[in-house]
PDB file of C-alpha atoms in Angstrom:
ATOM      1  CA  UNK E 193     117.730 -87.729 -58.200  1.00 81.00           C
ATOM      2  CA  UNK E 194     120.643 -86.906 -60.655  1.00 97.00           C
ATOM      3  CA  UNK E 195     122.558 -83.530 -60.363  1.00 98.00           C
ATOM      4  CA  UNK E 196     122.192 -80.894 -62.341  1.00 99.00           C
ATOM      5  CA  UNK E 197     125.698 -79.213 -63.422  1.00 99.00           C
ATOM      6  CA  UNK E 198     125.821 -76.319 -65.413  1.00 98.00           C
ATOM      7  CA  UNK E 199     128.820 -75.137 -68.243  1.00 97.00           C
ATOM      8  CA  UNK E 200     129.040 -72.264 -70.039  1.00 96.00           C
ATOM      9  CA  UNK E 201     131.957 -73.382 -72.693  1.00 95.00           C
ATOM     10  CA  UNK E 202     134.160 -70.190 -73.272  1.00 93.00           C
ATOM     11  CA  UNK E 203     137.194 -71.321 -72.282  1.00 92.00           C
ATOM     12  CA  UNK E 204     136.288 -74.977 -72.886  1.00 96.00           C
ATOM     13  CA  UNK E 205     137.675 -77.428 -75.920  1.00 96.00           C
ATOM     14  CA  UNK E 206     134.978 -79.306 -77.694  1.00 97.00           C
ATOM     15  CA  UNK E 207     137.408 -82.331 -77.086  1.00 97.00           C
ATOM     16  CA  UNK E 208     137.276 -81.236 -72.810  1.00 97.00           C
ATOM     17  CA  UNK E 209     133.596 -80.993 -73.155  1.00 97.00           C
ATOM     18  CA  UNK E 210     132.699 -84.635 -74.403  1.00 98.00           C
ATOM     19  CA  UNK E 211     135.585 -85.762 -72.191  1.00 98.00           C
ATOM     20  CA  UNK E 212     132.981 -84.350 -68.834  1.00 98.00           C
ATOM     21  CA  UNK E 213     130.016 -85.418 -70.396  1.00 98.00           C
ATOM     22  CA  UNK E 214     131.309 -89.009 -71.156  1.00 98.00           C
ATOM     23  CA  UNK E 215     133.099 -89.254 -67.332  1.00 98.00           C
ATOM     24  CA  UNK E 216     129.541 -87.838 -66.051  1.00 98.00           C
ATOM     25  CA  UNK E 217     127.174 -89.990 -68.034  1.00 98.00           C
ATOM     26  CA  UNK E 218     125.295 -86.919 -68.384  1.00 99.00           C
ATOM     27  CA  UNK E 219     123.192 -85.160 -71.068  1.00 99.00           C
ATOM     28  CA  UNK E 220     124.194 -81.693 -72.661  1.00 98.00           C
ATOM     29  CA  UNK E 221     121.665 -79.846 -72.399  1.00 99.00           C
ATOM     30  CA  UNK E 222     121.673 -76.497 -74.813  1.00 98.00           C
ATOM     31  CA  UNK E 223     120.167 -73.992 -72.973  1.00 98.00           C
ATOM     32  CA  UNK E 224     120.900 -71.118 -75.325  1.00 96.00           C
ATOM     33  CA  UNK E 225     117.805 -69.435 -77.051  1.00 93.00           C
ATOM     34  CA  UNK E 226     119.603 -69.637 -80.370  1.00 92.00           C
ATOM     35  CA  UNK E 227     121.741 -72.313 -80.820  1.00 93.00           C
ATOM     36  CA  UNK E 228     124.167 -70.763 -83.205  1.00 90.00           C
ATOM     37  CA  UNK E 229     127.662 -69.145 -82.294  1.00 92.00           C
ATOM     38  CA  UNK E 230     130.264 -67.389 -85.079  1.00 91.00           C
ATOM     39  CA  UNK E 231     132.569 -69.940 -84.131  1.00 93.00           C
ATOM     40  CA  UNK E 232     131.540 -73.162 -85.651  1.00 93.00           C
ATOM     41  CA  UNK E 233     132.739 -75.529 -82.835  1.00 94.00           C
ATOM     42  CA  UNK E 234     129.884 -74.036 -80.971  1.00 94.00           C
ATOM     43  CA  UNK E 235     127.193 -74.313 -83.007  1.00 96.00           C
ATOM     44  CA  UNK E 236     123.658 -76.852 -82.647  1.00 96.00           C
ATOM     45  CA  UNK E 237     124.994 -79.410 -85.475  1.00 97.00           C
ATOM     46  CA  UNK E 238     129.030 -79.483 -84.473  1.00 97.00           C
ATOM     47  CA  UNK E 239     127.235 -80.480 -80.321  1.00 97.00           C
ATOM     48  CA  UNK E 240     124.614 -82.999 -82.248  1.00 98.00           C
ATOM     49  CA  UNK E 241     127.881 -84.422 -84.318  1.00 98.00           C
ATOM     50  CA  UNK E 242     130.428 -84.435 -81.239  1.00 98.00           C
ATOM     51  CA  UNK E 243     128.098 -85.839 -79.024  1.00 98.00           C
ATOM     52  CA  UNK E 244     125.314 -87.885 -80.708  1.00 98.00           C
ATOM     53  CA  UNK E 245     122.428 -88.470 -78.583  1.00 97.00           C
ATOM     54  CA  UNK E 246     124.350 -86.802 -75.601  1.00 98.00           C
ATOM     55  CA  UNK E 247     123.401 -83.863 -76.615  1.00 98.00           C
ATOM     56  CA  UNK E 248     119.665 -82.055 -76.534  1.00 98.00           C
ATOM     57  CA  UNK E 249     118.584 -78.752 -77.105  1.00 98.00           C
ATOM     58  CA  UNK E 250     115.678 -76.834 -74.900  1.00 98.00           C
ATOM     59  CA  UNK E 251     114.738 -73.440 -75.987  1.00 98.00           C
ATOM     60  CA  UNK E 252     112.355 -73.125 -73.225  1.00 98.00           C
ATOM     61  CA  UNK E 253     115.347 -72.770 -70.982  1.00 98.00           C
ATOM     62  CA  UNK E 254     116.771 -70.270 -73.122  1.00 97.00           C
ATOM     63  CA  UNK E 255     117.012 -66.656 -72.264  1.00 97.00           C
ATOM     64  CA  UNK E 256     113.831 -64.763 -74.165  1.00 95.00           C
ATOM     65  CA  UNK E 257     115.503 -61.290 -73.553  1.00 95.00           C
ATOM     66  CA  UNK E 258     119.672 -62.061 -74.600  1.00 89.00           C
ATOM     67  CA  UNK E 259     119.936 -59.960 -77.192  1.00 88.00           C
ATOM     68  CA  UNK E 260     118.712 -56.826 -75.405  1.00 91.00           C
ATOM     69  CA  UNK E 261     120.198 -57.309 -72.262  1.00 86.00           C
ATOM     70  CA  UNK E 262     117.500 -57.210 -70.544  1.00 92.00           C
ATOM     71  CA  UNK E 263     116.417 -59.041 -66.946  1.00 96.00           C
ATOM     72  CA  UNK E 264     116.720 -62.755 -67.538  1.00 97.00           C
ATOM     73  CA  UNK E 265     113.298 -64.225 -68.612  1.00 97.00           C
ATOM     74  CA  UNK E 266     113.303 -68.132 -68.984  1.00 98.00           C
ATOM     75  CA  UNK E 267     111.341 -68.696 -72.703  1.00 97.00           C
ATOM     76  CA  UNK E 268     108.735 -71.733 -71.104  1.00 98.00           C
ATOM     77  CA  UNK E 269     110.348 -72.761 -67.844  1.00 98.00           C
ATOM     78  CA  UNK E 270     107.370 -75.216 -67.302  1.00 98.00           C
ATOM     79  CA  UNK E 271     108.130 -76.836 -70.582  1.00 98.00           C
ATOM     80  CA  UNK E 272     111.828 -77.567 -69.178  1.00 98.00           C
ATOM     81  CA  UNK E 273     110.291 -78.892 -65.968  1.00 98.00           C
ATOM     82  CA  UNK E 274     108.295 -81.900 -68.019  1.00 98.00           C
ATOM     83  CA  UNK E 275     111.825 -82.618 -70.097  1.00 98.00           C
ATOM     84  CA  UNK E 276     113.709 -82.339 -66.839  1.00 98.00           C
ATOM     85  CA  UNK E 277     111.716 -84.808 -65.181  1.00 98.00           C
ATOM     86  CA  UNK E 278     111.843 -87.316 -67.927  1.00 98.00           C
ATOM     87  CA  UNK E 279     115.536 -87.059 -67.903  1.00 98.00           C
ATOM     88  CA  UNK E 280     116.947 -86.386 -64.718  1.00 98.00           C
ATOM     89  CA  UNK E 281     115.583 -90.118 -63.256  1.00 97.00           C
ATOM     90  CA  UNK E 282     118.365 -91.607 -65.493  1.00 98.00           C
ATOM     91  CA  UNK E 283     120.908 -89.400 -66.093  1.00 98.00           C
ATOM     92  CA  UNK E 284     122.687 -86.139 -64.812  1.00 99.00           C
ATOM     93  CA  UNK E 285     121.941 -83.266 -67.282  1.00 99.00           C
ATOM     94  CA  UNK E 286     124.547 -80.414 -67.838  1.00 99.00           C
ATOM     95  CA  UNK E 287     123.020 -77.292 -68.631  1.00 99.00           C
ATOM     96  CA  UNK E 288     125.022 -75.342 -71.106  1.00 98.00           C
ATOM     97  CA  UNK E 289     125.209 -72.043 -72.425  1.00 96.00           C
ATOM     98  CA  UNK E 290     128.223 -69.648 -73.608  1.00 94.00           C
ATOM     99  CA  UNK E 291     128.623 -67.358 -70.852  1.00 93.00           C
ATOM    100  CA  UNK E 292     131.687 -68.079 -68.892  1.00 92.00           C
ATOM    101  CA  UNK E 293     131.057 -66.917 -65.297  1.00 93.00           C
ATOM    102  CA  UNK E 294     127.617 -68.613 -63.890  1.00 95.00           C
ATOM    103  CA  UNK E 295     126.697 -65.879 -61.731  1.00 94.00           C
ATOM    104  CA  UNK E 296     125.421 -63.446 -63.980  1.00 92.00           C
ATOM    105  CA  UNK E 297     124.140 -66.177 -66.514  1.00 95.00           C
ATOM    106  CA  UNK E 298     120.808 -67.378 -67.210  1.00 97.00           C
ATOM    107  CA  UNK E 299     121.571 -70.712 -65.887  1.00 97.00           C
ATOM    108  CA  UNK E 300     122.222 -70.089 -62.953  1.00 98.00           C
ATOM    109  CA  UNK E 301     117.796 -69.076 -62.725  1.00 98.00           C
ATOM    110  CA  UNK E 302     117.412 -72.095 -64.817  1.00 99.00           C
ATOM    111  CA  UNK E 303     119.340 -74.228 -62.610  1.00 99.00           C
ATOM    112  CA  UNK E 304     117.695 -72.913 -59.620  1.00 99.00           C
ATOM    113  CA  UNK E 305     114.407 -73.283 -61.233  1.00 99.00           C
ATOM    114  CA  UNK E 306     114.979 -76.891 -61.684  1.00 99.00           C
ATOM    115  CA  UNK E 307     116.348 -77.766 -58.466  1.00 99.00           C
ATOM    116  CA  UNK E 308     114.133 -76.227 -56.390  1.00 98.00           C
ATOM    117  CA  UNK E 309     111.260 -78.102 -58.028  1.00 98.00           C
ATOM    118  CA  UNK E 310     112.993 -81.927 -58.683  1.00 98.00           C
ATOM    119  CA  UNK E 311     114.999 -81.587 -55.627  1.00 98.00           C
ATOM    120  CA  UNK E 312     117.952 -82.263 -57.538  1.00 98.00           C
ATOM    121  CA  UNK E 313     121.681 -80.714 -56.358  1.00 99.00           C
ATOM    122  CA  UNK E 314     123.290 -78.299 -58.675  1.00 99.00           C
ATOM    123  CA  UNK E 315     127.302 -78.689 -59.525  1.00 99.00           C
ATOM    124  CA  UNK E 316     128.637 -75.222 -61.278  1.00 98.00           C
ATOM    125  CA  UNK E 317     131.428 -76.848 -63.959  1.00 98.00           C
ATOM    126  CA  UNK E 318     134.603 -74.588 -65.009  1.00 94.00           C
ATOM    127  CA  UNK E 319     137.246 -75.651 -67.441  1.00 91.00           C
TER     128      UNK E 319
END
C-alpha cells in the first residue's frame, strides 16, 4: 500500500508544492470543505491548473464544522474510504489542507481514518 502524507500549504510555494508532488508521484488531494482561499494561489482552479490531473478534490474529507470552530467532523468519511481505495493501489495521495501545524488539523483524523482502515503509513510533510 502507498503512504499517505499530509500538507497543509501555509508556508509552502505553489512552485515547492508541485516540486513534492512530482518527486512523490503522488496525488493532491484537497481536503478542504471549501476549496477557495483569498489568496488566489490557493484556490481549486490555480491546484487544477498547476497540477493537472495531480490534483483531486474530496469534500467528504473536508471539515463539516470549520467555520464555527467546532470539534472536527469529517463531511462523508466513508465516501473518502471508496476514493482512497481506488487510488492509494497506484499512487501515494497527499492530503492537503491550509492549516500549517497537523496536530490540531482535520487531517490529521482524516489521515488516521484512512490508515487505520487501508493499512497504509502516514508521512506528516512541512515546507
Amino acid at each position: 500500500m502507498n503512504t499517505i502524507y499530509t500538507l497543509g500549504y501555509s508556508g509552502w510555494k505553489p512552485i515547492a508544492l508541485k516540486a513534492q508532488v512530482d518527486t512523490l508521484g503522488a496525488r493532491l488531494v484537497d481536503i478542504r470543505y471549501n476549496p477557495q482561499s483569498r489568496r488566489p494561489e490557493w484556490r481549486k482552479d490555480a491546484f487544477r491548473a498547476l497540477l493537472g490531473d495531480h490534483y483531486t478534490h474530496w469534500p467528504s474529507l473536508g471539515n463539516r464544522n470549520y467555520k464555527t470552530g467546532g470539534p472536527i467532523e469529517l463531511a462523508a468519511p466513508d465516501v473518502a474510504l471508496g476514493l482512497a481505495s481506488s487510488v492509494l493501489p497506484e499512487f501515494p495521495i497527499i492530503l492537503m489542507c491550509a492549516c500549517r501545524e497537523v496536530e490540531s488539523c482535520h487531517r490529521l483524523v482524516a489521515a488516521t481514518f484512512l490508515s487505520e482502515r487501508l493499512g497504509a503509513p502516514i508521512v506528516h510533510l512541512a515546507p
